[in-house]
PDB file of C-alpha atoms in Angstrom:
ATOM      1  CA  GLN A   4      -2.939  -7.313  16.862  1.00 90.00           C
ATOM      2  CA  VAL A   5      -1.116  -6.667  13.649  1.00 94.00           C
ATOM      3  CA  GLN A   6       1.968  -4.502  13.221  1.00 96.00           C
ATOM      4  CA  LEU A   7       2.897  -3.003   9.853  1.00 97.00           C
ATOM      5  CA  VAL A   8       6.157  -1.331   8.831  1.00 97.00           C
ATOM      6  CA  GLU A   9       6.500   0.254   5.401  1.00 97.00           C
ATOM      7  CA  SER A  10       9.723   0.864   3.545  1.00 97.00           C
ATOM      8  CA  GLY A  11      10.894   1.681   0.094  1.00 97.00           C
ATOM      9  CA  GLY A  12       9.755   5.218  -0.330  1.00 97.00           C
ATOM     10  CA  GLY A  13      12.029   7.899  -1.701  1.00 97.00           C
ATOM     11  CA  SER A  14      12.559  10.539  -4.325  1.00 98.00           C
ATOM     12  CA  VAL A  15      12.424   9.711  -8.009  1.00 98.00           C
ATOM     13  CA  GLN A  16      12.056  11.572 -11.278  1.00 98.00           C
ATOM     14  CA  ALA A  17       8.917  11.362 -13.318  1.00 98.00           C
ATOM     15  CA  GLY A  18       8.835   8.139 -15.312  1.00 98.00           C
ATOM     16  CA  GLY A  19      10.808   6.258 -12.730  1.00 98.00           C
ATOM     17  CA  SER A  20       9.882   3.332 -10.535  1.00 98.00           C
ATOM     18  CA  LEU A  21       9.757   2.458  -6.877  1.00 98.00           C
ATOM     19  CA  ARG A  22       8.759  -0.596  -4.939  1.00 98.00           C
ATOM     20  CA  LEU A  23       7.152  -0.163  -1.581  1.00 98.00           C
ATOM     21  CA  SER A  24       7.191  -2.934   1.013  1.00 98.00           C
ATOM     22  CA  CYS A  25       5.069  -3.447   4.065  1.00 98.00           C
ATOM     23  CA  ALA A  26       6.283  -6.008   6.598  1.00 97.00           C
ATOM     24  CA  ALA A  27       3.573  -7.448   8.721  1.00 96.00           C
ATOM     25  CA  SER A  28       3.807  -9.225  12.049  1.00 92.00           C
ATOM     26  CA  GLY A  29       1.471 -10.366  14.782  1.00 88.00           C
ATOM     27  CA  SER A  30      -1.828 -12.129  14.237  1.00 83.00           C
ATOM     28  CA  MET A  31      -1.274 -12.899  10.564  1.00 80.00           C
ATOM     29  CA  PHE A  32      -3.913 -15.651  10.518  1.00 83.00           C
ATOM     30  CA  SER A  33      -6.577 -13.047  11.141  1.00 85.00           C
ATOM     31  CA  ILE A  34      -5.796 -10.904   8.113  1.00 90.00           C
ATOM     32  CA  ASN A  35      -8.286 -11.115   5.250  1.00 92.00           C
ATOM     33  CA  ALA A  36      -7.123  -8.197   3.094  1.00 96.00           C
ATOM     34  CA  MET A  37      -4.333  -5.725   2.759  1.00 97.00           C
ATOM     35  CA  GLY A  38      -3.662  -2.688   0.678  1.00 98.00           C
ATOM     36  CA  TRP A  39      -2.179   0.767   0.204  1.00 98.00           C
ATOM     37  CA  TYR A  40      -3.541   4.195   0.647  1.00 98.00           C
ATOM     38  CA  ARG A  41      -1.863   7.495  -0.032  1.00 98.00           C
ATOM     39  CA  GLN A  42      -2.330  11.023   1.192  1.00 98.00           C
ATOM     40  CA  ALA A  43      -0.969  14.076  -0.525  1.00 96.00           C
ATOM     41  CA  PRO A  44      -0.643  17.395   1.304  1.00 90.00           C
ATOM     42  CA  GLY A  45      -4.000  19.109   1.572  1.00 93.00           C
ATOM     43  CA  LYS A  46      -5.841  16.100   0.193  1.00 95.00           C
ATOM     44  CA  GLN A  47      -7.839  13.279   1.638  1.00 96.00           C
ATOM     45  CA  ARG A  48      -6.387   9.844   1.989  1.00 96.00           C
ATOM     46  CA  GLU A  49      -7.263   7.728  -1.052  1.00 97.00           C
ATOM     47  CA  LEU A  50      -7.151   4.010  -1.709  1.00 98.00           C
ATOM     48  CA  VAL A  51      -4.491   3.074  -4.220  1.00 98.00           C
ATOM     49  CA  ALA A  52      -4.725  -0.723  -4.326  1.00 98.00           C
ATOM     50  CA  SER A  53      -5.911  -3.636  -2.285  1.00 98.00           C
ATOM     51  CA  ILE A  54      -5.562  -7.413  -2.346  1.00 97.00           C
ATOM     52  CA  ARG A  55      -7.632 -10.109  -0.742  1.00 95.00           C
ATOM     53  CA  ASN A  56      -6.462 -13.440   0.647  1.00 92.00           C
ATOM     54  CA  ASP A  57      -7.652 -15.114  -2.513  1.00 92.00           C
ATOM     55  CA  GLY A  58      -5.325 -12.907  -4.524  1.00 92.00           C
ATOM     56  CA  ILE A  59      -7.967 -10.678  -6.083  1.00 96.00           C
ATOM     57  CA  ALA A  60      -6.570  -7.206  -6.456  1.00 98.00           C
ATOM     58  CA  THR A  61      -8.293  -3.911  -7.075  1.00 98.00           C
ATOM     59  CA  TYR A  62      -6.827  -0.616  -8.126  1.00 98.00           C
ATOM     60  CA  ALA A  63      -7.730   3.057  -8.175  1.00 98.00           C
ATOM     61  CA  ASP A  64      -8.146   4.377 -11.724  1.00 97.00           C
ATOM     62  CA  SER A  65      -5.034   6.442 -11.183  1.00 96.00           C
ATOM     63  CA  ALA A  66      -3.012   3.325 -10.456  1.00 98.00           C
ATOM     64  CA  LYS A  67      -4.274   0.929 -13.134  1.00 97.00           C
ATOM     65  CA  GLY A  68      -1.648  -0.020 -15.615  1.00 97.00           C
ATOM     66  CA  ARG A  69       1.183   1.524 -13.602  1.00 98.00           C
ATOM     67  CA  PHE A  70       1.053  -0.026 -10.154  1.00 98.00           C
ATOM     68  CA  THR A  71       0.992  -3.687  -9.108  1.00 98.00           C
ATOM     69  CA  ILE A  72       0.114  -4.890  -5.683  1.00 98.00           C
ATOM     70  CA  SER A  73       1.347  -8.257  -4.480  1.00 97.00           C
ATOM     71  CA  ARG A  74       1.735 -10.206  -1.332  1.00 96.00           C
ATOM     72  CA  ASP A  75       4.395 -12.727  -0.264  1.00 94.00           C
ATOM     73  CA  ASN A  76       2.744 -14.758   2.448  1.00 90.00           C
ATOM     74  CA  ALA A  77       5.967 -16.646   3.192  1.00 92.00           C
ATOM     75  CA  LYS A  78       7.636 -13.345   4.059  1.00 94.00           C
ATOM     76  CA  ASN A  79       4.512 -11.718   5.529  1.00 94.00           C
ATOM     77  CA  THR A  80       5.178  -8.812   3.219  1.00 96.00           C
ATOM     78  CA  LEU A  81       2.979  -6.668   1.036  1.00 97.00           C
ATOM     79  CA  TYR A  82       4.391  -4.906  -2.015  1.00 98.00           C
ATOM     80  CA  LEU A  83       3.405  -2.082  -4.280  1.00 98.00           C
ATOM     81  CA  GLN A  84       5.448  -1.904  -7.457  1.00 98.00           C
ATOM     82  CA  MET A  85       5.026   1.548  -8.952  1.00 98.00           C
ATOM     83  CA  SER A  86       6.208   2.471 -12.453  1.00 98.00           C
ATOM     84  CA  ALA A  87       5.770   5.391 -14.827  1.00 98.00           C
ATOM     85  CA  LEU A  88       5.550   7.604 -11.774  1.00 98.00           C
ATOM     86  CA  LYS A  89       4.083  11.076 -12.078  1.00 98.00           C
ATOM     87  CA  PRO A  90       4.465  14.138  -9.901  1.00 97.00           C
ATOM     88  CA  GLU A  91       0.853  13.698  -8.834  1.00 96.00           C
ATOM     89  CA  ASP A  92       1.863  10.362  -7.281  1.00 98.00           C
ATOM     90  CA  THR A  93       3.740  12.359  -4.626  1.00 98.00           C
ATOM     91  CA  ALA A  94       2.223  11.469  -1.282  1.00 98.00           C
ATOM     92  CA  LEU A  95       2.697   9.642   1.978  1.00 98.00           C
ATOM     93  CA  TYR A  96       1.848   6.002   1.313  1.00 98.00           C
ATOM     94  CA  TYR A  97       0.343   3.866   4.066  1.00 98.00           C
ATOM     95  CA  CYS A  98      -0.255   0.127   4.063  1.00 98.00           C
ATOM     96  CA  TYR A  99      -3.160  -1.349   5.950  1.00 98.00           C
ATOM     97  CA  ALA A 100      -4.365  -4.757   7.010  1.00 97.00           C
ATOM     98  CA  ASP A 101      -7.943  -5.757   7.698  1.00 96.00           C
ATOM     99  CA  ALA A 102      -8.119  -8.347  10.436  1.00 92.00           C
ATOM    100  CA  ARG A 103     -11.548  -9.371  11.664  1.00 86.00           C
ATOM    101  CA  TRP A 104     -13.257  -6.039  12.490  1.00 87.00           C
ATOM    102  CA  THR A 105     -10.157  -3.908  12.824  1.00 95.00           C
ATOM    103  CA  ARG A 106      -8.068  -2.036  10.248  1.00 96.00           C
ATOM    104  CA  TYR A 107      -4.412  -1.711  11.148  1.00 97.00           C
ATOM    105  CA  TRP A 108      -2.140   0.959   9.683  1.00 97.00           C
ATOM    106  CA  GLY A 109       1.542   1.391   9.147  1.00 97.00           C
ATOM    107  CA  GLN A 110       3.368   4.659   9.831  1.00 97.00           C
ATOM    108  CA  GLY A 111       3.656   5.597   6.150  1.00 97.00           C
ATOM    109  CA  THR A 112       6.509   6.009   3.721  1.00 98.00           C
ATOM    110  CA  GLN A 113       7.047   9.137   1.629  1.00 98.00           C
ATOM    111  CA  VAL A 114       7.146   9.038  -2.126  1.00 98.00           C
ATOM    112  CA  THR A 115       8.222  12.179  -3.976  1.00 98.00           C
ATOM    113  CA  VAL A 116       8.164  12.387  -7.755  1.00 98.00           C
ATOM    114  CA  SER A 117       9.863  15.364  -9.411  1.00 97.00           C
ATOM    115  CA  SER A 118       9.126  16.573 -12.917  1.00 94.00           C
TER     116      SER A 118
END
């Protein structure tokens, strides 16, 4: 079992920055990848960024150049540094962890970007 708790969401003006955090606990040894999804009202959940245990990160086209995913294994925490935020980045952001054959989810943290 893996438990995930996100934090760091909030309201920001366009062009601003936020850093999301996802604190993980439980069977950390079983995790092989982590990442962030987001879901805007009326839209499907979409993958924003992911990072493997070897540090290889992938990004959605919408996030490339603006968002950076990182992981602090000593703190069992996943981060998403977001800059140059746009109103279309407004969504509920969820972190996830893939452990063996199970994907675990956090409860989500809201990001609202105003123009």
